[in-house]
mmCIF file of N, CA and C in Angstrom:
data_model
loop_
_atom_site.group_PDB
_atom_site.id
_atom_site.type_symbol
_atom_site.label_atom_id
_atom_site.label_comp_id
_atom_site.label_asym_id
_atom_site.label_seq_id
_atom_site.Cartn_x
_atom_site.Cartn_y
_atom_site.Cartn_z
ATOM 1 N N UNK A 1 -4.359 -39.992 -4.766
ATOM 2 C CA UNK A 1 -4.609 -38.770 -4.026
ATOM 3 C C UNK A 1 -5.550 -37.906 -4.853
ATOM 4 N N UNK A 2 -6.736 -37.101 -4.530
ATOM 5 C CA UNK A 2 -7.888 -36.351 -5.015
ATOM 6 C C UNK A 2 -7.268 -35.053 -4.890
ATOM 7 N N UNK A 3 -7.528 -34.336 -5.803
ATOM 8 C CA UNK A 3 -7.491 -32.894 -6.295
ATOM 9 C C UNK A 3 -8.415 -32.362 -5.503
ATOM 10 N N UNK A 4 -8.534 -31.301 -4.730
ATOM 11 C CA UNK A 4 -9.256 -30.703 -4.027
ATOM 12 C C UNK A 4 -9.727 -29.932 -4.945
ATOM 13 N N UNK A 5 -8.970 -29.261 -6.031
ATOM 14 C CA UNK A 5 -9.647 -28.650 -6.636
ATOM 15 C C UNK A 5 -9.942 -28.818 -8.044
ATOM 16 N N UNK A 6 -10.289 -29.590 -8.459
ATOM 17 C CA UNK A 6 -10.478 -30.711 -9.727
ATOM 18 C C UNK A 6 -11.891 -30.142 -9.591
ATOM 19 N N UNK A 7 -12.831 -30.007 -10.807
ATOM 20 C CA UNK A 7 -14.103 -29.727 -11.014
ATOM 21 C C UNK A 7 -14.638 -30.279 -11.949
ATOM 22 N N UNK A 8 -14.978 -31.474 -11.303
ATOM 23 C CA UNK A 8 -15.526 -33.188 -11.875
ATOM 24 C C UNK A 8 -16.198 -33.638 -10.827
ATOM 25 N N UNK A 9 -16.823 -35.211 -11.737
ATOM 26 C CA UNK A 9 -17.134 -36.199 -10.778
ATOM 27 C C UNK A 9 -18.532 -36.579 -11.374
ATOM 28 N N UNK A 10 -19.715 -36.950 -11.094
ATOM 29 C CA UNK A 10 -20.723 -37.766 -11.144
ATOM 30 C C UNK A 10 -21.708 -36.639 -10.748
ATOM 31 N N UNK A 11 -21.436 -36.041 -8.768
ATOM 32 C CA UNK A 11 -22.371 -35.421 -8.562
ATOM 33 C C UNK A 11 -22.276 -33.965 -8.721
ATOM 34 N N UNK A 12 -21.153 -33.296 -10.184
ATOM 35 C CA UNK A 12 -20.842 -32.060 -9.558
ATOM 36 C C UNK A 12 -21.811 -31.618 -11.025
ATOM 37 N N UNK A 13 -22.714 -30.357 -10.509
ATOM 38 C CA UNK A 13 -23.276 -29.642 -11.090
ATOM 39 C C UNK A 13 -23.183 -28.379 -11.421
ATOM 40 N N UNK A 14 -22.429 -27.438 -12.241
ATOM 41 C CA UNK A 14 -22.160 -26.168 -12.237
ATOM 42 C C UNK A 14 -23.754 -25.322 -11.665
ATOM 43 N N UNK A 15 -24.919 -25.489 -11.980
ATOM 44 C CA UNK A 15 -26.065 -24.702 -11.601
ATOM 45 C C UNK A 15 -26.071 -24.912 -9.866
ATOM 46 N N UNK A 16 -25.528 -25.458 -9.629
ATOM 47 C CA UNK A 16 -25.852 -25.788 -7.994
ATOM 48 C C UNK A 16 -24.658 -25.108 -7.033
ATOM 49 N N UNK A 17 -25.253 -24.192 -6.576
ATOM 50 C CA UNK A 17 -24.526 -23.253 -5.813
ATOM 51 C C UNK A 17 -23.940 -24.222 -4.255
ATOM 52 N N UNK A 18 -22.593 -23.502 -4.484
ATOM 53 C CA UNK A 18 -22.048 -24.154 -3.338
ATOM 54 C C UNK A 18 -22.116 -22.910 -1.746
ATOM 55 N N UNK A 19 -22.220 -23.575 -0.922
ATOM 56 C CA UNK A 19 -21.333 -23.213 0.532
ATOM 57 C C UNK A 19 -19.987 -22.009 -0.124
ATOM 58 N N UNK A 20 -20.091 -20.947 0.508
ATOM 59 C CA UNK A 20 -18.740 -20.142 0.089
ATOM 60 C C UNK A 20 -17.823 -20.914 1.612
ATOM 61 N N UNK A 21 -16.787 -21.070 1.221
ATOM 62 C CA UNK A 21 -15.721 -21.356 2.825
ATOM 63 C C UNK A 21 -15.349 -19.990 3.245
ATOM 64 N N UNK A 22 -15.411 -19.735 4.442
ATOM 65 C CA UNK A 22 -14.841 -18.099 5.127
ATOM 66 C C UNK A 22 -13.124 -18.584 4.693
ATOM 67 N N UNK A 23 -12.645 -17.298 4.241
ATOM 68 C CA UNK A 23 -10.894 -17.206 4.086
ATOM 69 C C UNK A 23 -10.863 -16.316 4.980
ATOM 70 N N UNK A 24 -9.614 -17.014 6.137
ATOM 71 C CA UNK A 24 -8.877 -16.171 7.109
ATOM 72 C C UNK A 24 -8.301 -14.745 6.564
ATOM 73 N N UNK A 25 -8.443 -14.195 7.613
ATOM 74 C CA UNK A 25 -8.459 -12.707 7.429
ATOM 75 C C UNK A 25 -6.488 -12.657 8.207
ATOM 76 N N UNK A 26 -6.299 -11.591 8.382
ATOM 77 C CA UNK A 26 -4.642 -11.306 8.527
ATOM 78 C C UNK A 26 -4.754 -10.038 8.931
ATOM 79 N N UNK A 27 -5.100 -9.232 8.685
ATOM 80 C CA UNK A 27 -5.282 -8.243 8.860
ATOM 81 C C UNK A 27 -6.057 -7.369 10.322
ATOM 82 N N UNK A 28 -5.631 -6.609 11.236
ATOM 83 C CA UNK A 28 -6.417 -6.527 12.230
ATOM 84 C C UNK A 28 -7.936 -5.993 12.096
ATOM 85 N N UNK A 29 -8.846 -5.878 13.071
ATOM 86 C CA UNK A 29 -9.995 -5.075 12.963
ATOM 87 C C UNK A 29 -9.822 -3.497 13.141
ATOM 88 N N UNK A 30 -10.848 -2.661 12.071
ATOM 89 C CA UNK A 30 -9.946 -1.543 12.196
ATOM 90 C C UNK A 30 -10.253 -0.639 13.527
ATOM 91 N N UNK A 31 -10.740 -1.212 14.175
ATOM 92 C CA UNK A 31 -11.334 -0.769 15.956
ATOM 93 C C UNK A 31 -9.634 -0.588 16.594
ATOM 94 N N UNK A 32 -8.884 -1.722 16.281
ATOM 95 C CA UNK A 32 -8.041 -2.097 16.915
ATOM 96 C C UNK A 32 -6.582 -0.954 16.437
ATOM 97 N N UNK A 33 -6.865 -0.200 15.514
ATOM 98 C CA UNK A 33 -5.693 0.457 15.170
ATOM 99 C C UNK A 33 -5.662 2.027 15.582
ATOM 100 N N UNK A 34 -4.203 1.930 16.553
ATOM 101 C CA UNK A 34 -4.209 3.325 17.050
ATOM 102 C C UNK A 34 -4.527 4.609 16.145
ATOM 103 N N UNK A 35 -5.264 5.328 16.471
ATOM 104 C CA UNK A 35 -5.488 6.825 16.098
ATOM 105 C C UNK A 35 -4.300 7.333 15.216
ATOM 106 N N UNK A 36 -3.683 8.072 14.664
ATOM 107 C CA UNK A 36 -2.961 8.783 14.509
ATOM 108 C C UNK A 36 -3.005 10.220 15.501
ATOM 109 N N UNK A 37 -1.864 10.562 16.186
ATOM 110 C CA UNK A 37 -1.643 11.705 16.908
ATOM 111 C C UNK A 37 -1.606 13.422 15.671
ATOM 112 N N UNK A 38 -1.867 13.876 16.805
ATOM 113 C CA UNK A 38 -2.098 14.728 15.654
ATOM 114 C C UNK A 38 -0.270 15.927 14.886
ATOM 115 N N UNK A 39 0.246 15.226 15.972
ATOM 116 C CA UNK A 39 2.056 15.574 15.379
ATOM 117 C C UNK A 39 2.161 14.613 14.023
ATOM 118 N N UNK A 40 1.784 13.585 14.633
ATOM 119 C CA UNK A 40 2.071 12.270 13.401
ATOM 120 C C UNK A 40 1.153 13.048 12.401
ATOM 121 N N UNK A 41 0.257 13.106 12.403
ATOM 122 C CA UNK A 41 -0.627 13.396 11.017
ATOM 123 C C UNK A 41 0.004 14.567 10.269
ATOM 124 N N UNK A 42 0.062 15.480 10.987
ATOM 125 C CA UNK A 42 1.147 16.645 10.588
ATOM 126 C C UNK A 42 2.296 16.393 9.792
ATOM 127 N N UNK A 43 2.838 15.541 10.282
ATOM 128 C CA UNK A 43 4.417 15.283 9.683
ATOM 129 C C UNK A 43 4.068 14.363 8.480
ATOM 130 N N UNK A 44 2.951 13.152 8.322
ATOM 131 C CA UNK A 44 2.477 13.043 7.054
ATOM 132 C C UNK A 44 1.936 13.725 6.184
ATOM 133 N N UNK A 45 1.213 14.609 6.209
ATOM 134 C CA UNK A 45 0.685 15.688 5.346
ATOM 135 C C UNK A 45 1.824 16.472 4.644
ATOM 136 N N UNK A 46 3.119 17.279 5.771
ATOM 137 C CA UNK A 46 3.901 17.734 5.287
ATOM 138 C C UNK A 46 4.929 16.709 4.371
ATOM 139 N N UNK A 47 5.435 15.371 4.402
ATOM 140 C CA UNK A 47 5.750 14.931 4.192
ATOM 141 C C UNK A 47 5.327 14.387 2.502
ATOM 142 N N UNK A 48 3.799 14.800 2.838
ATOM 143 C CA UNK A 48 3.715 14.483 1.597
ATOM 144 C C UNK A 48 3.271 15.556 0.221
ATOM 145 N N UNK A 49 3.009 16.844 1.287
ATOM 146 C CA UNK A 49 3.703 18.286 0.266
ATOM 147 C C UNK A 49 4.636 18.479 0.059
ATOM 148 N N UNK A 50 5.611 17.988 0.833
ATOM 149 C CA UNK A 50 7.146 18.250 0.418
ATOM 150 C C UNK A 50 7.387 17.173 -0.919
ATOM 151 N N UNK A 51 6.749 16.275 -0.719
ATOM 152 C CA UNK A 51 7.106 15.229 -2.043
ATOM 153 C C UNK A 51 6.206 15.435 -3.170
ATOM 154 N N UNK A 52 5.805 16.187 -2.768
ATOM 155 C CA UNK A 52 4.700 16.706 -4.368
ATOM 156 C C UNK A 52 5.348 17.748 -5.018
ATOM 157 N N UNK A 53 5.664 18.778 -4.087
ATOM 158 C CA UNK A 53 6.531 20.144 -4.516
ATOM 159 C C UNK A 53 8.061 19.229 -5.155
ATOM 160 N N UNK A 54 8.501 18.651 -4.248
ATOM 161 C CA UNK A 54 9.703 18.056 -5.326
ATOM 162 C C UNK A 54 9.788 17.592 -6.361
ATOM 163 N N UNK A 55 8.444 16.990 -7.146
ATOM 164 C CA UNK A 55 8.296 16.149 -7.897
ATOM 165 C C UNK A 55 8.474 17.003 -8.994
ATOM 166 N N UNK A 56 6.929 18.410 -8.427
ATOM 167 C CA UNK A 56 6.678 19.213 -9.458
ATOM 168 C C UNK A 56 8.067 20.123 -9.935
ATOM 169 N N UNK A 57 8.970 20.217 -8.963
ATOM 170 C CA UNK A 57 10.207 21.207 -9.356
ATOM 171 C C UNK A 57 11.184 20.023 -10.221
ATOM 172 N N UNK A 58 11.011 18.640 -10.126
ATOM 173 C CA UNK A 58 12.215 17.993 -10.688
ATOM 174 C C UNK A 58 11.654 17.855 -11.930
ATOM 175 N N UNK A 59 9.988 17.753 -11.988
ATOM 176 C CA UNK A 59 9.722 18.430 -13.469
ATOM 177 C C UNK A 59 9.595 19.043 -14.402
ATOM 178 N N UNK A 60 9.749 20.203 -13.709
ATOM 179 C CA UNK A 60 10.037 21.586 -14.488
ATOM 180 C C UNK A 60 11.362 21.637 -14.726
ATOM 181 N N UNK A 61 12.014 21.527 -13.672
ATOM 182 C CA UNK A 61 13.978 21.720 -14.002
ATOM 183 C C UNK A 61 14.388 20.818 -15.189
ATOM 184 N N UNK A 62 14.160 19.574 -15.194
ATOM 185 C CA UNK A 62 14.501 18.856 -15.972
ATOM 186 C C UNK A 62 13.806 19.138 -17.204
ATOM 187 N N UNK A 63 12.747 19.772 -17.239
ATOM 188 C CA UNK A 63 12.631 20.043 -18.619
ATOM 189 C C UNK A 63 13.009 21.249 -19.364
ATOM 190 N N UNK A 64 13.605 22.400 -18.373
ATOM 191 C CA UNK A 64 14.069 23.494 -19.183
ATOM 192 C C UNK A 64 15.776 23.440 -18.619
ATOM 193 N N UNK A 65 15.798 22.519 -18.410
ATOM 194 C CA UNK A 65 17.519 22.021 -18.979
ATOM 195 C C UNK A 65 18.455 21.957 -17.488
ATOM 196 N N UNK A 66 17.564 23.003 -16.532
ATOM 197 C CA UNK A 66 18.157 22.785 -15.048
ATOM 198 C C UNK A 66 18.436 21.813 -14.575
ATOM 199 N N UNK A 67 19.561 20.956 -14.729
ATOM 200 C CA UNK A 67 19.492 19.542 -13.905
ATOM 201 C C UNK A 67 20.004 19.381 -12.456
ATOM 202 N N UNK A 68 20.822 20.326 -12.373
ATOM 203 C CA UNK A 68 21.382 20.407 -11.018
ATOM 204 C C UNK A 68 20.224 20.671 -9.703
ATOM 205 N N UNK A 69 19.598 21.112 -10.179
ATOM 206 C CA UNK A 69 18.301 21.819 -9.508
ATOM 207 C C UNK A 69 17.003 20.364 -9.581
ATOM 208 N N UNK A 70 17.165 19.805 -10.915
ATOM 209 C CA UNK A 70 16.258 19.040 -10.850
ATOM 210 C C UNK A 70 16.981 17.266 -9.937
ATOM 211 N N UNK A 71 18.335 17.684 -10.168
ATOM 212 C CA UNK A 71 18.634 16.531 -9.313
ATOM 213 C C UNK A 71 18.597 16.209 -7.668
ATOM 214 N N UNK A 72 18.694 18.129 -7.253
ATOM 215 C CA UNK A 72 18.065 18.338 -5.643
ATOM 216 C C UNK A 72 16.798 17.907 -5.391
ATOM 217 N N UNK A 73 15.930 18.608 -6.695
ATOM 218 C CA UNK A 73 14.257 18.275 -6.053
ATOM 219 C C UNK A 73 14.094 16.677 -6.011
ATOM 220 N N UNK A 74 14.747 15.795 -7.035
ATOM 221 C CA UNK A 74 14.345 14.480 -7.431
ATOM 222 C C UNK A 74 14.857 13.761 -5.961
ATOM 223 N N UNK A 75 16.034 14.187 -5.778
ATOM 224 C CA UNK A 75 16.734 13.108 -4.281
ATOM 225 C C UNK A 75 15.361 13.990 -2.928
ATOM 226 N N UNK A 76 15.111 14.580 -2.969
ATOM 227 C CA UNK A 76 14.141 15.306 -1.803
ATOM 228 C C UNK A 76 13.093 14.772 -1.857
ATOM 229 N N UNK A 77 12.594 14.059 -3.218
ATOM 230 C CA UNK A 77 10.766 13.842 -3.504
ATOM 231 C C UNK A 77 11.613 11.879 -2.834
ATOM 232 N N UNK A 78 12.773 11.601 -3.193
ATOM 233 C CA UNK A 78 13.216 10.025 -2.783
ATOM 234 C C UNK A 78 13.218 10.115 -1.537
ATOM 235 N N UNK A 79 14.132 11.002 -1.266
ATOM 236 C CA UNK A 79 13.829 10.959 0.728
ATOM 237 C C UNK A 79 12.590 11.273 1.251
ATOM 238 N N UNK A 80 11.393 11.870 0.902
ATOM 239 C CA UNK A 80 10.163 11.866 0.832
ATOM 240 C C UNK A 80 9.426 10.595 0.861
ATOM 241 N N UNK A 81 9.573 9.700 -0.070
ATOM 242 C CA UNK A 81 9.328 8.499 -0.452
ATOM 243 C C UNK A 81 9.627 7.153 0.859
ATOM 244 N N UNK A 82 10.754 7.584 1.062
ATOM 245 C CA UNK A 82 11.460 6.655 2.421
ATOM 246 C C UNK A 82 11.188 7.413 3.459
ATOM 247 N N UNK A 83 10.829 8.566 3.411
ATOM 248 C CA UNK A 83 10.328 8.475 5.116
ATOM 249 C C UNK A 83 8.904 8.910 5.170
ATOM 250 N N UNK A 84 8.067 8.472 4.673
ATOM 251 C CA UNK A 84 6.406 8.032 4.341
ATOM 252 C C UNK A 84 6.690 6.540 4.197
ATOM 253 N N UNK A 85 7.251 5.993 3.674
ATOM 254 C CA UNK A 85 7.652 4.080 4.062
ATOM 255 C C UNK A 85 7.892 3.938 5.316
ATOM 256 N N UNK A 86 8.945 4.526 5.733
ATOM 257 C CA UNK A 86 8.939 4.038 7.049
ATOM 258 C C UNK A 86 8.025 4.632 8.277
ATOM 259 N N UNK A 87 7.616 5.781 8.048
ATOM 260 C CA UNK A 87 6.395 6.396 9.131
ATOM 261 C C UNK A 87 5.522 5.037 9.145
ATOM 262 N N UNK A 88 4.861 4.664 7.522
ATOM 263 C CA UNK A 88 3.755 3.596 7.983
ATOM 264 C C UNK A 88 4.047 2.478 7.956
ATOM 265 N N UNK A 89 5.557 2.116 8.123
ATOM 266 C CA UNK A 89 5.880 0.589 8.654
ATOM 267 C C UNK A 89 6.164 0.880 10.502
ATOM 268 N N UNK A 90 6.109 1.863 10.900
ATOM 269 C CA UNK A 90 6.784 2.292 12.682
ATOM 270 C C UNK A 90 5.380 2.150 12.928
ATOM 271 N N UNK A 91 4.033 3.001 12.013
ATOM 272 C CA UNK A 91 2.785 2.802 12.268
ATOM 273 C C UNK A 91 1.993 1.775 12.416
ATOM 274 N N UNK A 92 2.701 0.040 11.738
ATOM 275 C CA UNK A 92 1.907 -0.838 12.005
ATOM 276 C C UNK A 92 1.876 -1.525 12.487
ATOM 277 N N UNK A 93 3.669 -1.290 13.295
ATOM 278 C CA UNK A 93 4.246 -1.963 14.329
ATOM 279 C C UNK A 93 3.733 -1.744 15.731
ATOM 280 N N UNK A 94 3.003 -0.646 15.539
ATOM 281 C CA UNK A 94 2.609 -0.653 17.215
ATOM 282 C C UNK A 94 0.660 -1.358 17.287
#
């Protein structure tokens, strides 16, 4: 059985440019992907100030000793995190 991809033989010449093969694509064309509405875009934007502001407060708390405070902002920037995952997994389903 031959190695398809073995780089040998008699007639193989590294200076001699080959044929590229097209690799299947998976991915749709981006013609084909709905718009974002403009509620949806909204609720990502906020979604993702709310997870910036959490981040920045679970960094400050936690460093001047507030943890209780930094343990609210940290679970808020996580639920942040999971629902921006799932917005753009509902988003690629349609």
């Amino acid at each position: 059985m031959t190695d398809p991809y073995r780089i040998s033989g008699p007639d193989y010449d590294p200076a001699t440019p080959r044929p590229a093969t097209p690799r299947p694509t998976t991915s749709r064309p981006a013609a084909s992907k709905p718009a974002l509405s403009k509620g949806a875009l909204a609720l990502r934007a906020l979604l993702w100030l709310v997870l910036m502001a959490g981040a920045v407060v679970n960094m400050i708390a936690n460093g001047i000793g507030a943890w209780p405070l930094g343990l609210v902002a940290g679970g808020v920037a996580v639920a942040c995190i999971a629902a921006l995952i799932v917005h753009h997994v509902n988003r690629r389903k349609t």
